């Protein structure tokens, strides 16, 4: 990302900017919209979840800021027009267990579910079946999960920090991830507004088409050619 380039230059100011080449990532071709009914049937059968849900994927380290997501969701549960679950996807290790304890302490275990390890093959189903994807990370060098969600036509709420705005541009609801109230308001704002969910889903999907491996390969080839000349 351009953000990563600026970060490298900040730590290595003697390097010429011309020697750092930006080659944005893309999603794999299986990340594409899947009909909601197909996703819901799969998720009901395999994860025993029948309520609409919002999704987080991306690990549980402190910089991912999942604690703020948990607390934010807890604030707005009673104000949702229909019940939703918060699905936290990924393998549970030490930091995940700390978050699980927070869910218990807050009395949110009926509303917030940890999936455990997820095989890559089912991620497009989880993205496509979600009402929204939430990504409140404090630092990213690129931020692939929001792009994966947009590729599945799922509306995104994401951090306004580091590289994430560069990836999403204005096709996601961007929030200050350090402000629990702002994140909570954004979740409530989207989930209670079907028209906005549809709007951001369509905007994000259209934007995601700008990222593909052909562009990545072309940019990489141009970098090699520039170096060799």
PDB file of C-alpha atoms in Angstrom:
ATOM      1  CA  UNK A   1       0.000   0.000   0.000  1.00  0.00           C
ATOM      2  CA  UNK A   2       0.992   3.635  -0.317  1.00  0.00           C
ATOM      3  CA  UNK A   3       0.672   3.821   3.456  1.00  0.00           C
ATOM      4  CA  UNK A   4       3.284   1.084   3.890  1.00  0.00           C
ATOM      5  CA  UNK A   5       5.563   2.938   1.502  1.00  0.00           C
ATOM      6  CA  UNK A   6       5.282   6.086   3.622  1.00  0.00           C
ATOM      7  CA  UNK A   7       5.914   4.011   6.758  1.00  0.00           C
ATOM      8  CA  UNK A   8       9.091   2.517   5.257  1.00  0.00           C
ATOM      9  CA  UNK A   9      10.336   5.979   4.304  1.00  0.00           C
ATOM     10  CA  UNK A  10       9.652   7.223   7.817  1.00  0.00           C
ATOM     11  CA  UNK A  11      11.931   4.568   9.310  1.00  0.00           C
ATOM     12  CA  UNK A  12      14.474   4.589   6.472  1.00  0.00           C
ATOM     13  CA  UNK A  13      14.611   8.232   5.341  1.00  0.00           C
ATOM     14  CA  UNK A  14      17.779   7.691   3.301  1.00  0.00           C
ATOM     15  CA  UNK A  15      15.987   5.412   0.859  1.00  0.00           C
ATOM     16  CA  UNK A  16      14.773   7.123  -2.313  1.00  0.00           C
ATOM     17  CA  UNK A  17      10.967   6.971  -2.724  1.00  0.00           C
ATOM     18  CA  UNK A  18      11.586   5.913  -6.320  1.00  0.00           C
ATOM     19  CA  UNK A  19      13.091   2.641  -5.100  1.00  0.00           C
ATOM     20  CA  UNK A  20       9.900   1.549  -3.297  1.00  0.00           C
ATOM     21  CA  UNK A  21       7.184   0.098  -5.534  1.00  0.00           C
ATOM     22  CA  UNK A  22       3.568  -0.276  -4.485  1.00  0.00           C
ATOM     23  CA  UNK A  23       1.813  -3.418  -5.745  1.00  0.00           C
ATOM     24  CA  UNK A  24      -1.668  -3.678  -4.150  1.00  0.00           C
ATOM     25  CA  UNK A  25      -3.008  -7.110  -3.290  1.00  0.00           C
ATOM     26  CA  UNK A  26      -6.186  -8.711  -4.606  1.00  0.00           C
ATOM     27  CA  UNK A  27      -8.588 -11.388  -3.403  1.00  0.00           C
ATOM     28  CA  UNK A  28      -8.734 -14.947  -4.671  1.00  0.00           C
ATOM     29  CA  UNK A  29     -11.384 -15.668  -7.278  1.00  0.00           C
ATOM     30  CA  UNK A  30     -13.571 -17.640  -4.844  1.00  0.00           C
ATOM     31  CA  UNK A  31     -14.347 -14.428  -2.972  1.00  0.00           C
ATOM     32  CA  UNK A  32     -17.519 -13.460  -4.790  1.00  0.00           C
ATOM     33  CA  UNK A  33     -21.171 -12.947  -3.837  1.00  0.00           C
ATOM     34  CA  UNK A  34     -23.035 -16.112  -2.876  1.00  0.00           C
ATOM     35  CA  UNK A  35     -26.857 -16.078  -2.549  1.00  0.00           C
ATOM     36  CA  UNK A  36     -27.947 -15.304   1.012  1.00  0.00           C
ATOM     37  CA  UNK A  37     -30.252 -18.315   1.250  1.00  0.00           C
ATOM     38  CA  UNK A  38     -27.394 -20.680   0.349  1.00  0.00           C
ATOM     39  CA  UNK A  39     -25.192 -19.082   3.001  1.00  0.00           C
ATOM     40  CA  UNK A  40     -27.906 -19.110   5.663  1.00  0.00           C
ATOM     41  CA  UNK A  41     -28.659 -22.793   5.083  1.00  0.00           C
ATOM     42  CA  UNK A  42     -24.957 -23.669   5.359  1.00  0.00           C
ATOM     43  CA  UNK A  43     -24.433 -21.553   8.486  1.00  0.00           C
ATOM     44  CA  UNK A  44     -27.583 -22.866  10.157  1.00  0.00           C
ATOM     45  CA  UNK A  45     -26.561 -26.471   9.489  1.00  0.00           C
ATOM     46  CA  UNK A  46     -22.852 -26.210  10.315  1.00  0.00           C
ATOM     47  CA  UNK A  47     -22.585 -23.375  12.855  1.00  0.00           C
ATOM     48  CA  UNK A  48     -26.107 -23.595  14.333  1.00  0.00           C
ATOM     49  CA  UNK A  49     -26.658 -19.862  13.802  1.00  0.00           C
ATOM     50  CA  UNK A  50     -30.117 -18.829  12.620  1.00  0.00           C
ATOM     51  CA  UNK A  51     -30.161 -15.131  13.469  1.00  0.00           C
ATOM     52  CA  UNK A  52     -28.726 -12.492  11.122  1.00  0.00           C
ATOM     53  CA  UNK A  53     -25.107 -11.824  12.021  1.00  0.00           C
ATOM     54  CA  UNK A  54     -22.299  -9.372  11.598  1.00  0.00           C
ATOM     55  CA  UNK A  55     -18.825 -10.735  11.046  1.00  0.00           C
ATOM     56  CA  UNK A  56     -15.249 -10.108  12.101  1.00  0.00           C
ATOM     57  CA  UNK A  57     -12.279 -12.069  10.708  1.00  0.00           C
ATOM     58  CA  UNK A  58      -8.593 -11.292  11.043  1.00  0.00           C
ATOM     59  CA  UNK A  59      -7.008 -12.545  14.264  1.00  0.00           C
ATOM     60  CA  UNK A  60      -7.214 -11.455  17.878  1.00  0.00           C
ATOM     61  CA  UNK A  61      -3.971  -9.596  18.566  1.00  0.00           C
ATOM     62  CA  UNK A  62      -4.295  -6.280  20.419  1.00  0.00           C
ATOM     63  CA  UNK A  63      -3.801  -4.183  17.262  1.00  0.00           C
ATOM     64  CA  UNK A  64      -6.903  -5.803  15.743  1.00  0.00           C
ATOM     65  CA  UNK A  65      -8.944  -3.969  18.392  1.00  0.00           C
ATOM     66  CA  UNK A  66     -11.559  -6.700  18.811  1.00  0.00           C
ATOM     67  CA  UNK A  67     -12.185  -5.715  22.433  1.00  0.00           C
ATOM     68  CA  UNK A  68     -13.619  -2.391  21.234  1.00  0.00           C
ATOM     69  CA  UNK A  69     -15.836  -4.265  18.800  1.00  0.00           C
ATOM     70  CA  UNK A  70     -17.161  -6.486  21.582  1.00  0.00           C
ATOM     71  CA  UNK A  71     -17.920  -3.518  23.838  1.00  0.00           C
ATOM     72  CA  UNK A  72     -19.447  -1.522  20.979  1.00  0.00           C
ATOM     73  CA  UNK A  73     -21.769  -4.334  19.970  1.00  0.00           C
ATOM     74  CA  UNK A  74     -22.820  -4.795  23.591  1.00  0.00           C
ATOM     75  CA  UNK A  75     -23.962  -1.168  23.681  1.00  0.00           C
ATOM     76  CA  UNK A  76     -26.401  -1.416  20.794  1.00  0.00           C
ATOM     77  CA  UNK A  77     -27.929  -4.900  21.108  1.00  0.00           C
ATOM     78  CA  UNK A  78     -31.103  -3.591  22.747  1.00  0.00           C
ATOM     79  CA  UNK A  79     -31.556  -0.925  20.057  1.00  0.00           C
ATOM     80  CA  UNK A  80     -31.441  -3.228  17.040  1.00  0.00           C
ATOM     81  CA  UNK A  81     -34.719  -3.597  15.155  1.00  0.00           C
ATOM     82  CA  UNK A  82     -34.125  -7.343  14.921  1.00  0.00           C
ATOM     83  CA  UNK A  83     -31.751  -9.629  16.848  1.00  0.00           C
ATOM     84  CA  UNK A  84     -28.244 -10.061  15.445  1.00  0.00           C
ATOM     85  CA  UNK A  85     -25.271 -12.118  16.472  1.00  0.00           C
ATOM     86  CA  UNK A  86     -21.660 -10.951  16.331  1.00  0.00           C
ATOM     87  CA  UNK A  87     -19.542 -13.721  14.843  1.00  0.00           C
ATOM     88  CA  UNK A  88     -15.815 -13.620  15.655  1.00  0.00           C
ATOM     89  CA  UNK A  89     -13.947 -15.918  13.305  1.00  0.00           C
ATOM     90  CA  UNK A  90     -10.532 -17.450  13.832  1.00  0.00           C
ATOM     91  CA  UNK A  91      -8.471 -19.783  15.964  1.00  0.00           C
ATOM     92  CA  UNK A  92      -8.650 -19.114  19.708  1.00  0.00           C
ATOM     93  CA  UNK A  93      -5.259 -18.746  21.366  1.00  0.00           C
ATOM     94  CA  UNK A  94      -4.110 -16.737  24.400  1.00  0.00           C
ATOM     95  CA  UNK A  95      -5.397 -13.370  23.199  1.00  0.00           C
ATOM     96  CA  UNK A  96      -8.609 -14.945  21.963  1.00  0.00           C
ATOM     97  CA  UNK A  97      -9.213 -16.486  25.373  1.00  0.00           C
ATOM     98  CA  UNK A  98      -8.845 -13.046  26.983  1.00  0.00           C
ATOM     99  CA  UNK A  99     -11.535 -11.730  24.655  1.00  0.00           C
ATOM    100  CA  UNK A 100     -13.747 -14.695  25.422  1.00  0.00           C
ATOM    101  CA  UNK A 101     -13.451 -13.842  29.119  1.00  0.00           C
ATOM    102  CA  UNK A 102     -14.508 -10.255  28.354  1.00  0.00           C
ATOM    103  CA  UNK A 103     -17.599 -11.550  26.554  1.00  0.00           C
ATOM    104  CA  UNK A 104     -18.483 -13.592  29.646  1.00  0.00           C
ATOM    105  CA  UNK A 105     -17.814 -10.685  32.020  1.00  0.00           C
ATOM    106  CA  UNK A 106     -20.106  -8.453  29.955  1.00  0.00           C
ATOM    107  CA  UNK A 107     -22.824 -11.106  29.860  1.00  0.00           C
ATOM    108  CA  UNK A 108     -22.779 -11.199  26.059  1.00  0.00           C
ATOM    109  CA  UNK A 109     -22.230 -14.909  25.482  1.00  0.00           C
ATOM    110  CA  UNK A 110     -25.700 -15.311  23.934  1.00  0.00           C
ATOM    111  CA  UNK A 111     -24.983 -12.547  21.433  1.00  0.00           C
ATOM    112  CA  UNK A 112     -21.284 -12.912  20.574  1.00  0.00           C
ATOM    113  CA  UNK A 113     -19.987 -16.216  19.231  1.00  0.00           C
ATOM    114  CA  UNK A 114     -16.444 -17.442  18.581  1.00  0.00           C
ATOM    115  CA  UNK A 115     -16.234 -19.833  15.638  1.00  0.00           C
ATOM    116  CA  UNK A 116     -12.769 -21.218  16.280  1.00  0.00           C
ATOM    117  CA  UNK A 117     -10.536 -22.132  13.342  1.00  0.00           C
ATOM    118  CA  UNK A 118     -12.168 -21.660   9.944  1.00  0.00           C
ATOM    119  CA  UNK A 119     -11.065 -23.337   6.738  1.00  0.00           C
ATOM    120  CA  UNK A 120     -10.395 -20.862   3.941  1.00  0.00           C
ATOM    121  CA  UNK A 121     -12.954 -22.593   1.728  1.00  0.00           C
ATOM    122  CA  UNK A 122     -15.903 -21.448   3.853  1.00  0.00           C
ATOM    123  CA  UNK A 123     -14.833 -17.813   4.243  1.00  0.00           C
ATOM    124  CA  UNK A 124     -16.732 -16.616   1.138  1.00  0.00           C
ATOM    125  CA  UNK A 125     -19.889 -18.187   2.608  1.00  0.00           C
ATOM    126  CA  UNK A 126     -19.388 -16.395   5.920  1.00  0.00           C
ATOM    127  CA  UNK A 127     -18.694 -13.064   4.222  1.00  0.00           C
ATOM    128  CA  UNK A 128     -21.633 -13.366   1.822  1.00  0.00           C
ATOM    129  CA  UNK A 129     -24.034 -14.438   4.553  1.00  0.00           C
ATOM    130  CA  UNK A 130     -23.156 -11.569   6.888  1.00  0.00           C
ATOM    131  CA  UNK A 131     -25.285  -8.456   7.194  1.00  0.00           C
ATOM    132  CA  UNK A 132     -22.061  -6.455   7.563  1.00  0.00           C
ATOM    133  CA  UNK A 133     -18.341  -6.974   8.085  1.00  0.00           C
ATOM    134  CA  UNK A 134     -16.603  -5.022  10.866  1.00  0.00           C
ATOM    135  CA  UNK A 135     -12.867  -4.332  10.884  1.00  0.00           C
ATOM    136  CA  UNK A 136     -11.760  -1.887  13.624  1.00  0.00           C
ATOM    137  CA  UNK A 137      -8.019  -2.558  13.322  1.00  0.00           C
ATOM    138  CA  UNK A 138      -5.534  -0.015  14.667  1.00  0.00           C
ATOM    139  CA  UNK A 139      -2.797  -0.821  12.154  1.00  0.00           C
ATOM    140  CA  UNK A 140      -2.670  -2.557   8.770  1.00  0.00           C
ATOM    141  CA  UNK A 141      -0.061  -2.653   6.047  1.00  0.00           C
ATOM    142  CA  UNK A 142      -2.837  -3.336   3.549  1.00  0.00           C
ATOM    143  CA  UNK A 143      -6.056  -4.752   5.047  1.00  0.00           C
ATOM    144  CA  UNK A 144      -7.172  -7.725   2.964  1.00  0.00           C
ATOM    145  CA  UNK A 145     -10.296  -8.801   4.959  1.00  0.00           C
ATOM    146  CA  UNK A 146     -12.298  -5.637   4.122  1.00  0.00           C
ATOM    147  CA  UNK A 147     -11.493  -6.182   0.443  1.00  0.00           C
ATOM    148  CA  UNK A 148     -12.573  -9.825   0.716  1.00  0.00           C
ATOM    149  CA  UNK A 149     -15.871  -8.695   2.274  1.00  0.00           C
ATOM    150  CA  UNK A 150     -16.449  -6.105  -0.458  1.00  0.00           C
ATOM    151  CA  UNK A 151     -15.707  -8.770  -3.087  1.00  0.00           C
ATOM    152  CA  UNK A 152     -18.627 -10.713  -1.591  1.00  0.00           C
ATOM    153  CA  UNK A 153     -20.892  -7.617  -1.771  1.00  0.00           C
ATOM    154  CA  UNK A 154     -20.992  -7.355   2.020  1.00  0.00           C
ATOM    155  CA  UNK A 155     -21.122  -3.827   3.483  1.00  0.00           C
ATOM    156  CA  UNK A 156     -18.067  -2.873   5.542  1.00  0.00           C
ATOM    157  CA  UNK A 157     -17.476  -0.789   8.652  1.00  0.00           C
ATOM    158  CA  UNK A 158     -13.753  -0.263   9.084  1.00  0.00           C
ATOM    159  CA  UNK A 159     -11.083   1.787  10.785  1.00  0.00           C
ATOM    160  CA  UNK A 160     -10.115   5.162   9.352  1.00  0.00           C
ATOM    161  CA  UNK A 161      -6.451   4.539  10.211  1.00  0.00           C
ATOM    162  CA  UNK A 162      -3.295   3.503   8.323  1.00  0.00           C
ATOM    163  CA  UNK A 163      -3.858   1.745   4.984  1.00  0.00           C
ATOM    164  CA  UNK A 164      -7.538   0.853   5.353  1.00  0.00           C
ATOM    165  CA  UNK A 165      -9.033   4.055   3.842  1.00  0.00           C
ATOM    166  CA  UNK A 166      -6.692   3.580   0.888  1.00  0.00           C
ATOM    167  CA  UNK A 167      -8.159   0.129   0.260  1.00  0.00           C
ATOM    168  CA  UNK A 168     -11.831   0.962   0.861  1.00  0.00           C
ATOM    169  CA  UNK A 169     -11.879   4.631  -0.203  1.00  0.00           C
ATOM    170  CA  UNK A 170     -15.406   5.971   0.393  1.00  0.00           C
ATOM    171  CA  UNK A 171     -17.068   2.606  -0.205  1.00  0.00           C
ATOM    172  CA  UNK A 172     -17.170   1.644   3.481  1.00  0.00           C
ATOM    173  CA  UNK A 173     -18.314   3.337   6.676  1.00  0.00           C
ATOM    174  CA  UNK A 174     -15.032   4.500   8.207  1.00  0.00           C
ATOM    175  CA  UNK A 175     -14.843   5.105  11.944  1.00  0.00           C
ATOM    176  CA  UNK A 176     -12.333   6.109  14.610  1.00  0.00           C
ATOM    177  CA  UNK A 177     -11.474   2.691  16.076  1.00  0.00           C
ATOM    178  CA  UNK A 178     -10.480   4.245  19.397  1.00  0.00           C
ATOM    179  CA  UNK A 179     -14.003   5.578  19.946  1.00  0.00           C
ATOM    180  CA  UNK A 180     -16.366   2.867  21.198  1.00  0.00           C
ATOM    181  CA  UNK A 181     -19.427   5.084  20.836  1.00  0.00           C
ATOM    182  CA  UNK A 182     -18.587   5.944  17.226  1.00  0.00           C
ATOM    183  CA  UNK A 183     -18.163   2.287  16.314  1.00  0.00           C
ATOM    184  CA  UNK A 184     -21.388   1.375  18.128  1.00  0.00           C
ATOM    185  CA  UNK A 185     -23.314   4.132  16.341  1.00  0.00           C
ATOM    186  CA  UNK A 186     -21.994   3.014  12.950  1.00  0.00           C
ATOM    187  CA  UNK A 187     -23.082  -0.596  13.542  1.00  0.00           C
ATOM    188  CA  UNK A 188     -26.543   0.521  14.662  1.00  0.00           C
ATOM    189  CA  UNK A 189     -26.787   2.982  11.771  1.00  0.00           C
ATOM    190  CA  UNK A 190     -26.168   0.266   9.193  1.00  0.00           C
ATOM    191  CA  UNK A 191     -28.015  -2.671  10.717  1.00  0.00           C
ATOM    192  CA  UNK A 192     -31.217  -0.671  11.204  1.00  0.00           C
ATOM    193  CA  UNK A 193     -31.109   0.657   7.622  1.00  0.00           C
ATOM    194  CA  UNK A 194     -31.689  -2.039   4.945  1.00  0.00           C
ATOM    195  CA  UNK A 195     -31.298   0.539   2.172  1.00  0.00           C
ATOM    196  CA  UNK A 196     -27.862   1.556   3.471  1.00  0.00           C
ATOM    197  CA  UNK A 197     -26.787  -2.072   3.792  1.00  0.00           C
ATOM    198  CA  UNK A 198     -27.682  -2.604   0.156  1.00  0.00           C
ATOM    199  CA  UNK A 199     -26.033   0.661  -0.917  1.00  0.00           C
ATOM    200  CA  UNK A 200     -22.700  -0.047   0.783  1.00  0.00           C
ATOM    201  CA  UNK A 201     -22.749  -3.662  -0.350  1.00  0.00           C
ATOM    202  CA  UNK A 202     -23.126  -2.607  -3.978  1.00  0.00           C
ATOM    203  CA  UNK A 203     -20.586   0.226  -3.709  1.00  0.00           C
ATOM    204  CA  UNK A 204     -18.026  -2.045  -2.078  1.00  0.00           C
ATOM    205  CA  UNK A 205     -18.471  -4.796  -4.642  1.00  0.00           C
ATOM    206  CA  UNK A 206     -18.028  -2.397  -7.549  1.00  0.00           C
ATOM    207  CA  UNK A 207     -14.914  -0.942  -5.918  1.00  0.00           C
ATOM    208  CA  UNK A 208     -13.434  -4.397  -5.254  1.00  0.00           C
ATOM    209  CA  UNK A 209     -13.291  -5.055  -9.004  1.00  0.00           C
ATOM    210  CA  UNK A 210     -10.444  -2.540  -9.223  1.00  0.00           C
ATOM    211  CA  UNK A 211      -8.240  -5.010  -7.332  1.00  0.00           C
ATOM    212  CA  UNK A 212      -7.216  -8.097  -9.269  1.00  0.00           C
ATOM    213  CA  UNK A 213      -4.134 -10.281  -9.642  1.00  0.00           C
ATOM    214  CA  UNK A 214      -3.612  -9.141 -13.230  1.00  0.00           C
ATOM    215  CA  UNK A 215      -3.041  -5.592 -11.964  1.00  0.00           C
ATOM    216  CA  UNK A 216      -0.804  -6.887  -9.178  1.00  0.00           C
ATOM    217  CA  UNK A 217       1.262  -8.937 -11.624  1.00  0.00           C
ATOM    218  CA  UNK A 218       1.543  -6.020 -14.058  1.00  0.00           C
ATOM    219  CA  UNK A 219       2.707  -3.661 -11.301  1.00  0.00           C
ATOM    220  CA  UNK A 220       5.229  -6.247 -10.089  1.00  0.00           C
ATOM    221  CA  UNK A 221       6.579  -6.772 -13.596  1.00  0.00           C
ATOM    222  CA  UNK A 222       6.950  -3.017 -14.096  1.00  0.00           C
ATOM    223  CA  UNK A 223       8.916  -2.815 -10.836  1.00  0.00           C
ATOM    224  CA  UNK A 224      11.332  -5.548 -12.002  1.00  0.00           C
ATOM    225  CA  UNK A 225      11.712  -3.921 -15.404  1.00  0.00           C
ATOM    226  CA  UNK A 226      12.444  -0.546 -13.803  1.00  0.00           C
ATOM    227  CA  UNK A 227      15.109  -2.104 -11.574  1.00  0.00           C
ATOM    228  CA  UNK A 228      16.771  -3.979 -14.437  1.00  0.00           C
ATOM    229  CA  UNK A 229      16.935  -0.987 -16.777  1.00  0.00           C
TER     230      UNK A 229
END
